[in-house]
Tab-separated table of N, CA and C in Angstrom:
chain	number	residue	atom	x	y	z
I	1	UNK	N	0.869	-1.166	0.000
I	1	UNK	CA	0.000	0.000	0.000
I	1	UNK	C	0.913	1.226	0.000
I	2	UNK	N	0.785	2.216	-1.037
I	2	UNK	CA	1.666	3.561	-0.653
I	2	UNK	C	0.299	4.430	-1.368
I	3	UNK	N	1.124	5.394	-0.822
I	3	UNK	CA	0.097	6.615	-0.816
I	3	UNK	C	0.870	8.175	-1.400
I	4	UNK	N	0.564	9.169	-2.214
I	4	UNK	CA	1.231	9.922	-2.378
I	4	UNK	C	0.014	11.255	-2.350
I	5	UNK	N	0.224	11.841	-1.439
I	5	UNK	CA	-0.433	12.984	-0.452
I	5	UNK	C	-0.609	14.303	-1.907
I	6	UNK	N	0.646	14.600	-2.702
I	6	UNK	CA	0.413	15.676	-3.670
I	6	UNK	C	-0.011	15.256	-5.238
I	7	UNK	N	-0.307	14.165	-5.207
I	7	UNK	CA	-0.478	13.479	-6.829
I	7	UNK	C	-0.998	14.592	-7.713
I	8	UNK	N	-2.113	15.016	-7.552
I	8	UNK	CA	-2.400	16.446	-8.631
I	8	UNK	C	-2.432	17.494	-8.227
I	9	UNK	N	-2.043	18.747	-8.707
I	9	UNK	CA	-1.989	19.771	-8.401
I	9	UNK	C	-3.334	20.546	-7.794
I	10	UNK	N	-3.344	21.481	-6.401
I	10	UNK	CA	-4.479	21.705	-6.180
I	10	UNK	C	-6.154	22.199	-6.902
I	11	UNK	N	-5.844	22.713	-7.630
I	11	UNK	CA	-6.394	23.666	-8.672
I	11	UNK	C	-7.397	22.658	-9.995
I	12	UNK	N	-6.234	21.274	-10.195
I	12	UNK	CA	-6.304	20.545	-11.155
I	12	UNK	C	-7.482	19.389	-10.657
I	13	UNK	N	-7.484	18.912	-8.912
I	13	UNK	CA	-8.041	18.136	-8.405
I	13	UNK	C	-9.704	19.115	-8.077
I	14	UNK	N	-9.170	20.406	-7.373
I	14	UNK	CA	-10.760	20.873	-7.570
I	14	UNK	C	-11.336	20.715	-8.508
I	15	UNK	N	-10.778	21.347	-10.115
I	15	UNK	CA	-11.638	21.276	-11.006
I	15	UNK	C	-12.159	20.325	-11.866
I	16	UNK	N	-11.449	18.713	-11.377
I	16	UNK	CA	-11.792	17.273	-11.880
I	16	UNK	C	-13.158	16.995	-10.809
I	17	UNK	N	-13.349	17.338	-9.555
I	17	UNK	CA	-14.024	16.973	-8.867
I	17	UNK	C	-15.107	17.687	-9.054
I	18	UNK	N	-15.099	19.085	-9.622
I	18	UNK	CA	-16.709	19.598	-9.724
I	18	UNK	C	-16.759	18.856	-11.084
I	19	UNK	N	-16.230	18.746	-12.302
I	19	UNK	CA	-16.524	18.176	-13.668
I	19	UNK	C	-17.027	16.257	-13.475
I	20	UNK	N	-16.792	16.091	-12.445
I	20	UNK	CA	-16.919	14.464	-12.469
I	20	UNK	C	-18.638	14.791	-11.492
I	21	UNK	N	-18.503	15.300	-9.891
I	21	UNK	CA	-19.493	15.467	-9.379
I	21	UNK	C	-20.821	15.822	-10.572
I	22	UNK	N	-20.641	16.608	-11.336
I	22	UNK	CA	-21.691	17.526	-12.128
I	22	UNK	C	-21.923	16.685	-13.121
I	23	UNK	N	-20.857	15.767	-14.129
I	23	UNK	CA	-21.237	15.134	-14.967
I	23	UNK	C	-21.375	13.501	-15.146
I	24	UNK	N	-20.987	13.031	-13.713
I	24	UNK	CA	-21.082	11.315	-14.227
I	24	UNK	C	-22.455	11.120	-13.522
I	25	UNK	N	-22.896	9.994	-14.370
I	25	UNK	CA	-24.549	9.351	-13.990
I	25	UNK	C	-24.033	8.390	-12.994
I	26	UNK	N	-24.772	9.408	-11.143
I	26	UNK	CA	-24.480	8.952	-9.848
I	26	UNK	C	-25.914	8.029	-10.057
I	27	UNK	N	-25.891	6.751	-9.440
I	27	UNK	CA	-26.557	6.003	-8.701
I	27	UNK	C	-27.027	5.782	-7.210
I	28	UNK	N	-28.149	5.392	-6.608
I	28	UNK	CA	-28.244	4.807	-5.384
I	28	UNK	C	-28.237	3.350	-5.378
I	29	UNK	N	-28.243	2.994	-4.049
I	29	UNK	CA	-27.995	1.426	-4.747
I	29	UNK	C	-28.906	0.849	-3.213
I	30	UNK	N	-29.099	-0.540	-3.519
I	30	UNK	CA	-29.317	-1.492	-2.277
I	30	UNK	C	-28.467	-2.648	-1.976
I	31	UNK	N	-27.979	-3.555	-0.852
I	31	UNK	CA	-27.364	-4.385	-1.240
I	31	UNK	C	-27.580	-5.289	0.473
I	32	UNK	N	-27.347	-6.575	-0.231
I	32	UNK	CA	-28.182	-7.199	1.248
I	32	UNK	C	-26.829	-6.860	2.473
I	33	UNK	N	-26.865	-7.086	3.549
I	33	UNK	CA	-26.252	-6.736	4.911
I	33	UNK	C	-26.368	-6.524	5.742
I	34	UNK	N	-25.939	-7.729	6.748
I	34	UNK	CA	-26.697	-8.289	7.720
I	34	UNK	C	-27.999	-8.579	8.057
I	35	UNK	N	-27.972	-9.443	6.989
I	35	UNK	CA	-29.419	-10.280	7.174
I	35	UNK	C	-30.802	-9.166	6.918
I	36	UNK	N	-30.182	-8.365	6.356
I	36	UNK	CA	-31.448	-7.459	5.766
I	36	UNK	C	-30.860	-6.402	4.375
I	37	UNK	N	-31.797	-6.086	3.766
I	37	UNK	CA	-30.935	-5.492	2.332
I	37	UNK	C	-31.098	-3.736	3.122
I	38	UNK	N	-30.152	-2.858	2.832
I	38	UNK	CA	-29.783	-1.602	3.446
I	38	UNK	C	-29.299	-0.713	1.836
I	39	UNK	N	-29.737	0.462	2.129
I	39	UNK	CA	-29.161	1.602	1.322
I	39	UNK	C	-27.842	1.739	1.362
I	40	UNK	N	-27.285	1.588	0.345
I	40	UNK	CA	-25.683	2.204	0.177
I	40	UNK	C	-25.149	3.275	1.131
I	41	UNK	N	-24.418	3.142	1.519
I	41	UNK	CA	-24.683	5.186	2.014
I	41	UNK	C	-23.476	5.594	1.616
I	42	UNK	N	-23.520	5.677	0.598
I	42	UNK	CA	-22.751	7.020	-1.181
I	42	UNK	C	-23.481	6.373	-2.244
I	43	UNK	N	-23.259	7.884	-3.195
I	43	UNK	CA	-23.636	7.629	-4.542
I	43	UNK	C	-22.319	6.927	-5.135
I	44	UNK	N	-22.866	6.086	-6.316
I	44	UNK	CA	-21.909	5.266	-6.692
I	44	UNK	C	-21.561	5.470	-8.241
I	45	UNK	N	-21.248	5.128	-9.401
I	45	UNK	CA	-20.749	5.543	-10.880
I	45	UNK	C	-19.829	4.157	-10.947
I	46	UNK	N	-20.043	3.909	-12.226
I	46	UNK	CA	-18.996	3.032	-12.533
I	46	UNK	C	-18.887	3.438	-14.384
I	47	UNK	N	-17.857	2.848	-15.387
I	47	UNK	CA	-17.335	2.830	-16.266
I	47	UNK	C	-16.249	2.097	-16.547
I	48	UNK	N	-16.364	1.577	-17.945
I	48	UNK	CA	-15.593	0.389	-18.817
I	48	UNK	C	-14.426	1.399	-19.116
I	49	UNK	N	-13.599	1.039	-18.946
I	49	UNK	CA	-12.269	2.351	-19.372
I	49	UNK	C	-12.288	2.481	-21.260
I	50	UNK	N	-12.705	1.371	-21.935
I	50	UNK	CA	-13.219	1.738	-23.615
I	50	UNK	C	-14.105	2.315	-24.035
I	51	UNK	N	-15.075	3.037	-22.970
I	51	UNK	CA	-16.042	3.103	-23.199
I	51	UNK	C	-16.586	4.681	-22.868
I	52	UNK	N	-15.518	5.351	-21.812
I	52	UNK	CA	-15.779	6.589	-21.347
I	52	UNK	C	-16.269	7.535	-22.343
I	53	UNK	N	-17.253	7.960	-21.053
I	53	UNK	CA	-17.914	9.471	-22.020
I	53	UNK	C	-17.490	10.573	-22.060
I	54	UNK	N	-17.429	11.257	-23.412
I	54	UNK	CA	-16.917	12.303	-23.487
I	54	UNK	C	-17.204	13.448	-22.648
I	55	UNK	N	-16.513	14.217	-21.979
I	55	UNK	CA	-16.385	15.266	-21.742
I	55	UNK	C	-16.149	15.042	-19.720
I	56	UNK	N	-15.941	13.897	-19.751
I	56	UNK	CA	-14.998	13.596	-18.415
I	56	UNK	C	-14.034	13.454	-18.020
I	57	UNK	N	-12.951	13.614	-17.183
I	57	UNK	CA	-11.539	13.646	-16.945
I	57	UNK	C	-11.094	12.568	-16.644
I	58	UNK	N	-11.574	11.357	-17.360
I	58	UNK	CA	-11.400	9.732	-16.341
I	58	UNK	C	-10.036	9.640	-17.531
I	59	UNK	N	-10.439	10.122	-18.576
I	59	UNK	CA	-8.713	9.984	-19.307
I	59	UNK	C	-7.438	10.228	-19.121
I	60	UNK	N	-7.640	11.110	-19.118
I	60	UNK	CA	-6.331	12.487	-18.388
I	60	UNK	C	-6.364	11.864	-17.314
I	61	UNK	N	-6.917	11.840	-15.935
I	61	UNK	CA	-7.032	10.809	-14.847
I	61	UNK	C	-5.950	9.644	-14.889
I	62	UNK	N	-6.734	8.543	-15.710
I	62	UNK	CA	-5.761	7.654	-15.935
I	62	UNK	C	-4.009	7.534	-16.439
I	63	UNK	N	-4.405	8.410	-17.078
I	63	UNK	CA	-2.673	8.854	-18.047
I	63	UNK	C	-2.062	9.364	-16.525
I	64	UNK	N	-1.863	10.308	-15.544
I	64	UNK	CA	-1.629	9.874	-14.357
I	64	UNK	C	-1.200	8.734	-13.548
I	65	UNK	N	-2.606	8.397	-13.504
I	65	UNK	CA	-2.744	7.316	-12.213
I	65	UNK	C	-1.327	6.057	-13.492
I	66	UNK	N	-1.757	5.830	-14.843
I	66	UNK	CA	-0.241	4.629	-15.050
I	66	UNK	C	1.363	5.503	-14.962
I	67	UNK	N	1.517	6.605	-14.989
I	67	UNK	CA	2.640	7.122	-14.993
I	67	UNK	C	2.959	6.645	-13.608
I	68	UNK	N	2.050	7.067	-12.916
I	68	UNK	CA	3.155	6.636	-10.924
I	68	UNK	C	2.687	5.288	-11.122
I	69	UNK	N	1.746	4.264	-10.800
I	69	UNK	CA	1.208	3.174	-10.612
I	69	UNK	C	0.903	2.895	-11.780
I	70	UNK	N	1.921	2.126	-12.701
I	70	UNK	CA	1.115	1.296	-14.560
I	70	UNK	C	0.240	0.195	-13.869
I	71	UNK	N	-0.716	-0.090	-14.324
I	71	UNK	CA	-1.867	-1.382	-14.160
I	71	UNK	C	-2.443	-1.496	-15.493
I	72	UNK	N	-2.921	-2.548	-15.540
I	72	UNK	CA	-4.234	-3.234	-17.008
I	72	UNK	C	-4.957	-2.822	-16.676
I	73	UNK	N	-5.471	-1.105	-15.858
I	73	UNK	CA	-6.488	-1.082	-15.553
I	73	UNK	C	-7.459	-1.097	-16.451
I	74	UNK	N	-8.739	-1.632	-16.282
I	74	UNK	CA	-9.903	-1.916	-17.480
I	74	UNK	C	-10.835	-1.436	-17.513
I	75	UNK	N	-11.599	-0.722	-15.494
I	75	UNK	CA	-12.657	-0.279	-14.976
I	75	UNK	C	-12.339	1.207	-14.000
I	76	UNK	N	-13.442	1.613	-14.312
I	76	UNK	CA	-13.355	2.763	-12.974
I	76	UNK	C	-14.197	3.031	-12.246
I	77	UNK	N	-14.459	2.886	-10.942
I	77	UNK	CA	-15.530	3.184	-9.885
I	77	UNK	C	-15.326	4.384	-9.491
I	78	UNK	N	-16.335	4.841	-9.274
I	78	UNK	CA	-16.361	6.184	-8.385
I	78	UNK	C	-17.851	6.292	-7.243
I	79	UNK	N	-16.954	6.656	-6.166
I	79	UNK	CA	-18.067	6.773	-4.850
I	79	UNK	C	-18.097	8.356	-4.356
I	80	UNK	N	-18.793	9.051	-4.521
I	80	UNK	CA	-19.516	9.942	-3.511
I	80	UNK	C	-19.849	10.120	-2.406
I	81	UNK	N	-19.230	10.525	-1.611
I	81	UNK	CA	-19.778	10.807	0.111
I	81	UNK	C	-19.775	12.028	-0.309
I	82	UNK	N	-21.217	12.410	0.636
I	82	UNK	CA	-22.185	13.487	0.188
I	82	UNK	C	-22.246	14.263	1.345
I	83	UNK	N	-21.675	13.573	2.730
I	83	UNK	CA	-21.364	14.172	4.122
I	83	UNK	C	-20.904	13.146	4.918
I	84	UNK	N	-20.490	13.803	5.812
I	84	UNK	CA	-20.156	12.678	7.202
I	84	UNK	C	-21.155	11.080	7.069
I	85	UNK	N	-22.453	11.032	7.068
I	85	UNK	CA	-23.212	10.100	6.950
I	85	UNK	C	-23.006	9.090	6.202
I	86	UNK	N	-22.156	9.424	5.007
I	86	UNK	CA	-21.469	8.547	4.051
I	86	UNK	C	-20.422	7.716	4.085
I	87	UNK	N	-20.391	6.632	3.941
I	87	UNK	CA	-19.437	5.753	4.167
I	87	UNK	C	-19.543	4.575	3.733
I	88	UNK	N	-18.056	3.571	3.606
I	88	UNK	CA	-18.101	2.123	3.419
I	88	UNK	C	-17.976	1.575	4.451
I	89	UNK	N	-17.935	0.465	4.986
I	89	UNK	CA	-17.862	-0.527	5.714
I	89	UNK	C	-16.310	-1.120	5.614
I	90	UNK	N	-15.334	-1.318	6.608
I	90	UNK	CA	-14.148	-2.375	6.387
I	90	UNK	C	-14.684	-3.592	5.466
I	91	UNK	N	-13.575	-3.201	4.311
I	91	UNK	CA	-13.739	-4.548	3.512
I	91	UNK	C	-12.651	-5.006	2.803
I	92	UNK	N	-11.677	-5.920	2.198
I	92	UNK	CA	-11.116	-6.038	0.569
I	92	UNK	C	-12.267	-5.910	-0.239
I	93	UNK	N	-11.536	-5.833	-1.565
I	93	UNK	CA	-11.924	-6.196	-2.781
I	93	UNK	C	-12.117	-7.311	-2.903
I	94	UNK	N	-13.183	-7.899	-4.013
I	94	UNK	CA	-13.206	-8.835	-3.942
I	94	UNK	C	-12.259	-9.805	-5.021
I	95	UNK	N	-11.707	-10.718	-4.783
I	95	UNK	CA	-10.404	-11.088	-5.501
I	95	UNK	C	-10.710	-11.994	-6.662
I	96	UNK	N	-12.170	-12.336	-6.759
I	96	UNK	CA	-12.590	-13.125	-8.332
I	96	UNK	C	-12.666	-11.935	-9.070
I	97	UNK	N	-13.419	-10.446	-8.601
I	97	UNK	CA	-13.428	-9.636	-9.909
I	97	UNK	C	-12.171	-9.062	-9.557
I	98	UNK	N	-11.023	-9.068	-9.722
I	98	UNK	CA	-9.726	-8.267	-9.618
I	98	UNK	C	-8.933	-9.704	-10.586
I	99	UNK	N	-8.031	-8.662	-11.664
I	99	UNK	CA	-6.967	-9.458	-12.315
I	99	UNK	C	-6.091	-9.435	-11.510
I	100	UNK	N	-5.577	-10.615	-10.942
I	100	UNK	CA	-4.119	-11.320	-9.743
I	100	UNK	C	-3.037	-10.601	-10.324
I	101	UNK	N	-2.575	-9.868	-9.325
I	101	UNK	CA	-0.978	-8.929	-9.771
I	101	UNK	C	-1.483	-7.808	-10.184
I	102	UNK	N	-2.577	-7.534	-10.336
I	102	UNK	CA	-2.994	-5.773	-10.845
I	102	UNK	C	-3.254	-4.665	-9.722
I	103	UNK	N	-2.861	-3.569	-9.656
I	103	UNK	CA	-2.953	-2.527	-8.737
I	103	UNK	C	-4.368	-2.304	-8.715
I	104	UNK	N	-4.901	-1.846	-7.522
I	104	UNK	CA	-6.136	-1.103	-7.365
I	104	UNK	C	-5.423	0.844	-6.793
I	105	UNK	N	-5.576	1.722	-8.001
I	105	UNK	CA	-5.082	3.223	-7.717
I	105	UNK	C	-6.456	3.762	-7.545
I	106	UNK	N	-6.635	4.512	-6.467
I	106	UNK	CA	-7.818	5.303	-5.967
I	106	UNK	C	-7.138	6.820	-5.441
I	107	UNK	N	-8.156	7.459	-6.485
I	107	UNK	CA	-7.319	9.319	-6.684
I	107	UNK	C	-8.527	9.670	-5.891
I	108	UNK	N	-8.348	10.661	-5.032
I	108	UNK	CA	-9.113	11.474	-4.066
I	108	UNK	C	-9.717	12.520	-4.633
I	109	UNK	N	-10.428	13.198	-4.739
I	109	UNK	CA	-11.181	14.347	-4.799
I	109	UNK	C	-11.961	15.136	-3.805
I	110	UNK	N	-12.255	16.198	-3.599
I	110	UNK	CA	-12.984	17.149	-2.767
I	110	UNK	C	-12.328	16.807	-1.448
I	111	UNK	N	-13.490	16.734	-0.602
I	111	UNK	CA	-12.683	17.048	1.104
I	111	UNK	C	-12.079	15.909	1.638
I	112	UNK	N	-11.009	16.443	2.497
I	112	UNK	CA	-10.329	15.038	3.122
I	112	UNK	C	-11.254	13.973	3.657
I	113	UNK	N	-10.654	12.960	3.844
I	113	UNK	CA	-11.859	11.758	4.778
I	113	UNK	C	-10.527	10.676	4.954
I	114	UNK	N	-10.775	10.352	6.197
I	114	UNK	CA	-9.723	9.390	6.814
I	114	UNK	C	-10.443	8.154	6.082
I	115	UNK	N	-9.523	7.188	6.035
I	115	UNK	CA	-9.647	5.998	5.153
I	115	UNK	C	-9.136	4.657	6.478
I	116	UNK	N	-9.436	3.835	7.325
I	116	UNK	CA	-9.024	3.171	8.173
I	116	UNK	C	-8.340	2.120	7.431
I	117	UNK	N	-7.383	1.335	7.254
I	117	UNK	CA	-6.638	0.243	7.335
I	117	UNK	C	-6.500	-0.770	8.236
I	118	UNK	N	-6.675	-1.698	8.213
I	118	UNK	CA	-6.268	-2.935	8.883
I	118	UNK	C	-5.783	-4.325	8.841
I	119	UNK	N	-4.887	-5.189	8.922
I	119	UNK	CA	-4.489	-6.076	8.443
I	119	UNK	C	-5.475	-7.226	9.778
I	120	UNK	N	-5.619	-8.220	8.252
I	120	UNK	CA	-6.820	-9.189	8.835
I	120	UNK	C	-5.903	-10.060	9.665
I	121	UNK	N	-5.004	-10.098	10.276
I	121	UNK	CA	-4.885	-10.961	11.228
I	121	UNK	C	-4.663	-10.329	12.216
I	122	UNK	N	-5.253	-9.058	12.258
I	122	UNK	CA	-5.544	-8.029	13.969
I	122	UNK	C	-4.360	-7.016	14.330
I	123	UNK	N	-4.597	-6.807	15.039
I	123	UNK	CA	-3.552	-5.478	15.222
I	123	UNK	C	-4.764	-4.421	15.256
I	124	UNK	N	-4.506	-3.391	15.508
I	124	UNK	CA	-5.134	-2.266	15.679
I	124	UNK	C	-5.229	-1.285	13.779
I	125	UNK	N	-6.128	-1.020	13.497
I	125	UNK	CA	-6.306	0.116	12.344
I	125	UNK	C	-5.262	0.767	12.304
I	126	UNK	N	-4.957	1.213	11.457
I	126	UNK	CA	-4.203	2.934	11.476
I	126	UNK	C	-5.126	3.549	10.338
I	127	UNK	N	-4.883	4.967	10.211
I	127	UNK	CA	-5.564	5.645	9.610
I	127	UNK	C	-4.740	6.849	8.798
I	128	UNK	N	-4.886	6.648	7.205
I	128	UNK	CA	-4.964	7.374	6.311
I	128	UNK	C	-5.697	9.256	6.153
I	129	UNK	N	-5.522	10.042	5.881
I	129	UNK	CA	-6.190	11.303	5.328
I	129	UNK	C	-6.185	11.253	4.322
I	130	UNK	N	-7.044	11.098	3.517
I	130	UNK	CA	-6.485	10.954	2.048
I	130	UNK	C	-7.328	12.262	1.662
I	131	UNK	N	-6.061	13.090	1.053
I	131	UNK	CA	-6.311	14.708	0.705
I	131	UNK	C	-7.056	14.719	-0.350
I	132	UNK	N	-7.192	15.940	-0.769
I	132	UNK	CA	-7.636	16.053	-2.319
I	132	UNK	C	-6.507	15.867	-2.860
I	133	UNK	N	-6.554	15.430	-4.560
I	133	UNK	CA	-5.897	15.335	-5.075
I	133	UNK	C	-4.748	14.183	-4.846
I	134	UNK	N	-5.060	13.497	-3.576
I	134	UNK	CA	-4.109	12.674	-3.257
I	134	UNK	C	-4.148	10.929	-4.214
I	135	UNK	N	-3.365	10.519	-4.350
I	135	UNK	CA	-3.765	8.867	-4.745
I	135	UNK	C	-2.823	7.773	-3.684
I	136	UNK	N	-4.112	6.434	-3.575
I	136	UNK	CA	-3.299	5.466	-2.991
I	136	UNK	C	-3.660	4.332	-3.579
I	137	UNK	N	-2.221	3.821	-3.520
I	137	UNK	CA	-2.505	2.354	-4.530
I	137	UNK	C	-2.165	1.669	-3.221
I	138	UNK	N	-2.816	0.413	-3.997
I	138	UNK	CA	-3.279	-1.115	-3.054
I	138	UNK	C	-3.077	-1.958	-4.246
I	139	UNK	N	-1.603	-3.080	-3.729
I	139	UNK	CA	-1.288	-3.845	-4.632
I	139	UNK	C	-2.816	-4.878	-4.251
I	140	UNK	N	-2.741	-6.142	-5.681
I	140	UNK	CA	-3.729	-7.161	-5.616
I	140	UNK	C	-3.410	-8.158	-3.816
I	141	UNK	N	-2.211	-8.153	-3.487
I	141	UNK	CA	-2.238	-8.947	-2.657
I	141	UNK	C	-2.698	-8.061	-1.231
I	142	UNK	N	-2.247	-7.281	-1.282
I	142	UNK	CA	-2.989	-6.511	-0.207
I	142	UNK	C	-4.278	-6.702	0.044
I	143	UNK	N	-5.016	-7.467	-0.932
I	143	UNK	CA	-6.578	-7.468	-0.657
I	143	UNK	C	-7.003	-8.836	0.379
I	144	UNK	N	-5.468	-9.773	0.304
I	144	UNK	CA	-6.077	-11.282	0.687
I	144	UNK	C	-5.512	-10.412	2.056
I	145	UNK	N	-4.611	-9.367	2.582
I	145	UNK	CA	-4.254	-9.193	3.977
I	145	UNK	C	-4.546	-8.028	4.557
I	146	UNK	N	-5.200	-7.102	4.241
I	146	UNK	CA	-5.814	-5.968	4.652
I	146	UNK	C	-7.394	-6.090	4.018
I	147	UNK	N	-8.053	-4.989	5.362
I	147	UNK	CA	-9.740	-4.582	5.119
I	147	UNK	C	-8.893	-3.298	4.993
I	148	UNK	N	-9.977	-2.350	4.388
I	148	UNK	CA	-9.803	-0.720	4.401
I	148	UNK	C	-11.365	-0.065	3.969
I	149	UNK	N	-11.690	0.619	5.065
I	149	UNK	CA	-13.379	1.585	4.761
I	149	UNK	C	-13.305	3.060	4.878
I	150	UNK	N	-14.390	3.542	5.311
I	150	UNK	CA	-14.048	5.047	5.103
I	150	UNK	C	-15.199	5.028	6.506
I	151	UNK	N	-15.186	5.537	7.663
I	151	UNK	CA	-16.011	5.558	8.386
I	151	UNK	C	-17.077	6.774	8.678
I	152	UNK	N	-18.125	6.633	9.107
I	152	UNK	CA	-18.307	7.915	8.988
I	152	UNK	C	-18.207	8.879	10.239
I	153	UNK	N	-18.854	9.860	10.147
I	153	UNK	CA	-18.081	10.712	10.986
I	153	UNK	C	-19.371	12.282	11.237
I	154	UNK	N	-19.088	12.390	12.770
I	154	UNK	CA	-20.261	13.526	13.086
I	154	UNK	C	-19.919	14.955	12.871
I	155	UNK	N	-18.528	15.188	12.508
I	155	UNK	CA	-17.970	16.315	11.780
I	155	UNK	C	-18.308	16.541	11.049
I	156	UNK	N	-18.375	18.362	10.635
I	156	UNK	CA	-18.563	18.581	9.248
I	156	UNK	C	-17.832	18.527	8.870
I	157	UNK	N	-18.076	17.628	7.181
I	157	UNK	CA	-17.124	17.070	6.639
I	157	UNK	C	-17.357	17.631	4.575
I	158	UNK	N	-16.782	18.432	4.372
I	158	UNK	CA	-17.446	18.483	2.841
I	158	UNK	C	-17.450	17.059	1.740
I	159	UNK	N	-17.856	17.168	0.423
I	159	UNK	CA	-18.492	15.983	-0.349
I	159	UNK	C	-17.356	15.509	-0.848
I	160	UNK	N	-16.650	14.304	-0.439
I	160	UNK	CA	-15.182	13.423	-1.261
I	160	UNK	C	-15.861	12.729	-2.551
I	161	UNK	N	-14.771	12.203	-2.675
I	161	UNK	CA	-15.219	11.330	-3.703
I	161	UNK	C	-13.795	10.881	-4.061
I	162	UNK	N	-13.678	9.062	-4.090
I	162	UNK	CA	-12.777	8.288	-4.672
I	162	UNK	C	-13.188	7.885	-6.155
I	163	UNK	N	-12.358	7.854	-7.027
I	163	UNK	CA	-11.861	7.459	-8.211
I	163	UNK	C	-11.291	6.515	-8.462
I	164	UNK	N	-11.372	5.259	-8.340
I	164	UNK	CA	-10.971	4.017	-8.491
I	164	UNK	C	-11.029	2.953	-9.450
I	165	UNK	N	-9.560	3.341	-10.088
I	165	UNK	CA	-8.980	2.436	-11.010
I	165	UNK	C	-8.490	0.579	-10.817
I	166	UNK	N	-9.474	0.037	-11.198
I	166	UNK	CA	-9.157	-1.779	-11.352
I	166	UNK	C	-9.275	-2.552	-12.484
I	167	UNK	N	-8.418	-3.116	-12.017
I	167	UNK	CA	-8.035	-4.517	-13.603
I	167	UNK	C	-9.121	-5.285	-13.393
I	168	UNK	N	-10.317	-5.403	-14.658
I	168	UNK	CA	-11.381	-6.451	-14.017
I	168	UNK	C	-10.819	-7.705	-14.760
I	169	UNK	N	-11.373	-8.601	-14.786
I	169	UNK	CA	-11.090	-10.021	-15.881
I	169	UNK	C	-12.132	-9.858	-17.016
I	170	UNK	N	-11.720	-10.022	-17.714
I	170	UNK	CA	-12.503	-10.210	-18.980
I	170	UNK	C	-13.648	-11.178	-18.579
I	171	UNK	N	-15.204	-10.921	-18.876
I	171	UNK	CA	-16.526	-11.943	-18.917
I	171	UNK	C	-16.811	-12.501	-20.239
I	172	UNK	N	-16.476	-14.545	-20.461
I	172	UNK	CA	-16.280	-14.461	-21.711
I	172	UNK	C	-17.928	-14.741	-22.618
């Protein structure tokens, strides 16, 4: 796992984050957990990296994210936290949809939000800030030995949003 705190320039990360906020088709979602199906809590976006729509920065983005971190990346997720209330849950990735040996790079946008880490055989969390503009890659194996979520939080907190680049496998 490394992390690099200045990846885009300030100026460059604000103005990817209002052009992505304003123009990608956000979703809500449901998904079962703990024994009952629950609301997402962020908006979610996804895209085929052949497939991007014009007039979004997921290109330029990427040309980035392989200069520090090269990957096959193939897909791009993007999550929305919309306030403090927003958040993931400690989790990996899941390692059938991830190509084995491919980076997962996730570029930050809008307001900071601590990101928790933990390696699954215990130890205590530590915790990430992941700035604007910041990126952190998570090699593939990191997923069989670390969880990592975003918790939420009773602070005011302005609207983040991760950008997350993964190698999917081809569906034949």
């Amino acid at each position: 796992i490394r992390y690099w705190p200045e990846f885009l320039p300030p100026a460059l990360a604000h103005t990817w984050f209002q052009q992505l906020r304003d123009g990608c088709h956000w979703q809500s979602a449901r998904r079962p957990m703990y024994d009952r199906v629950v609301d997402v809590p962020r908006l979610l976006a996804w895209y085929a990296l052949h497939e991007l729509p014009a007039g979004l920065p997921l290109g330029p983005m990427l040309e980035r994210v392989q200069a520090m971190a090269p990957g096959g990346y193939t897909s791009v997720g993007l999550n929305l936290y919309r306030d403090g209330n927003d958040s993931v849950a400690m989790h990996n990735d899941t390692l059938h949809q991830l190509v084995p040996g491919q980076p997962l790079a996730l570029v930050s946008l809008g307001g900071a939000r601590r990101m928790n880490i933990r390696a699954k055989a215990g130890g205590r969390a530590f915790g990430v800030d992941l700035e604007p503009g910041s990126l952190l890659v998570m090699s593939h194996a990191s997923q069989t030995t670390h969880e990592h979520g975003i918790p939420k939080t009773t602070r005011p907190v302005p609207p983040r949003m991760s950008v997350v680049f993964r190698a999917r496998p081809e569906v034949p």
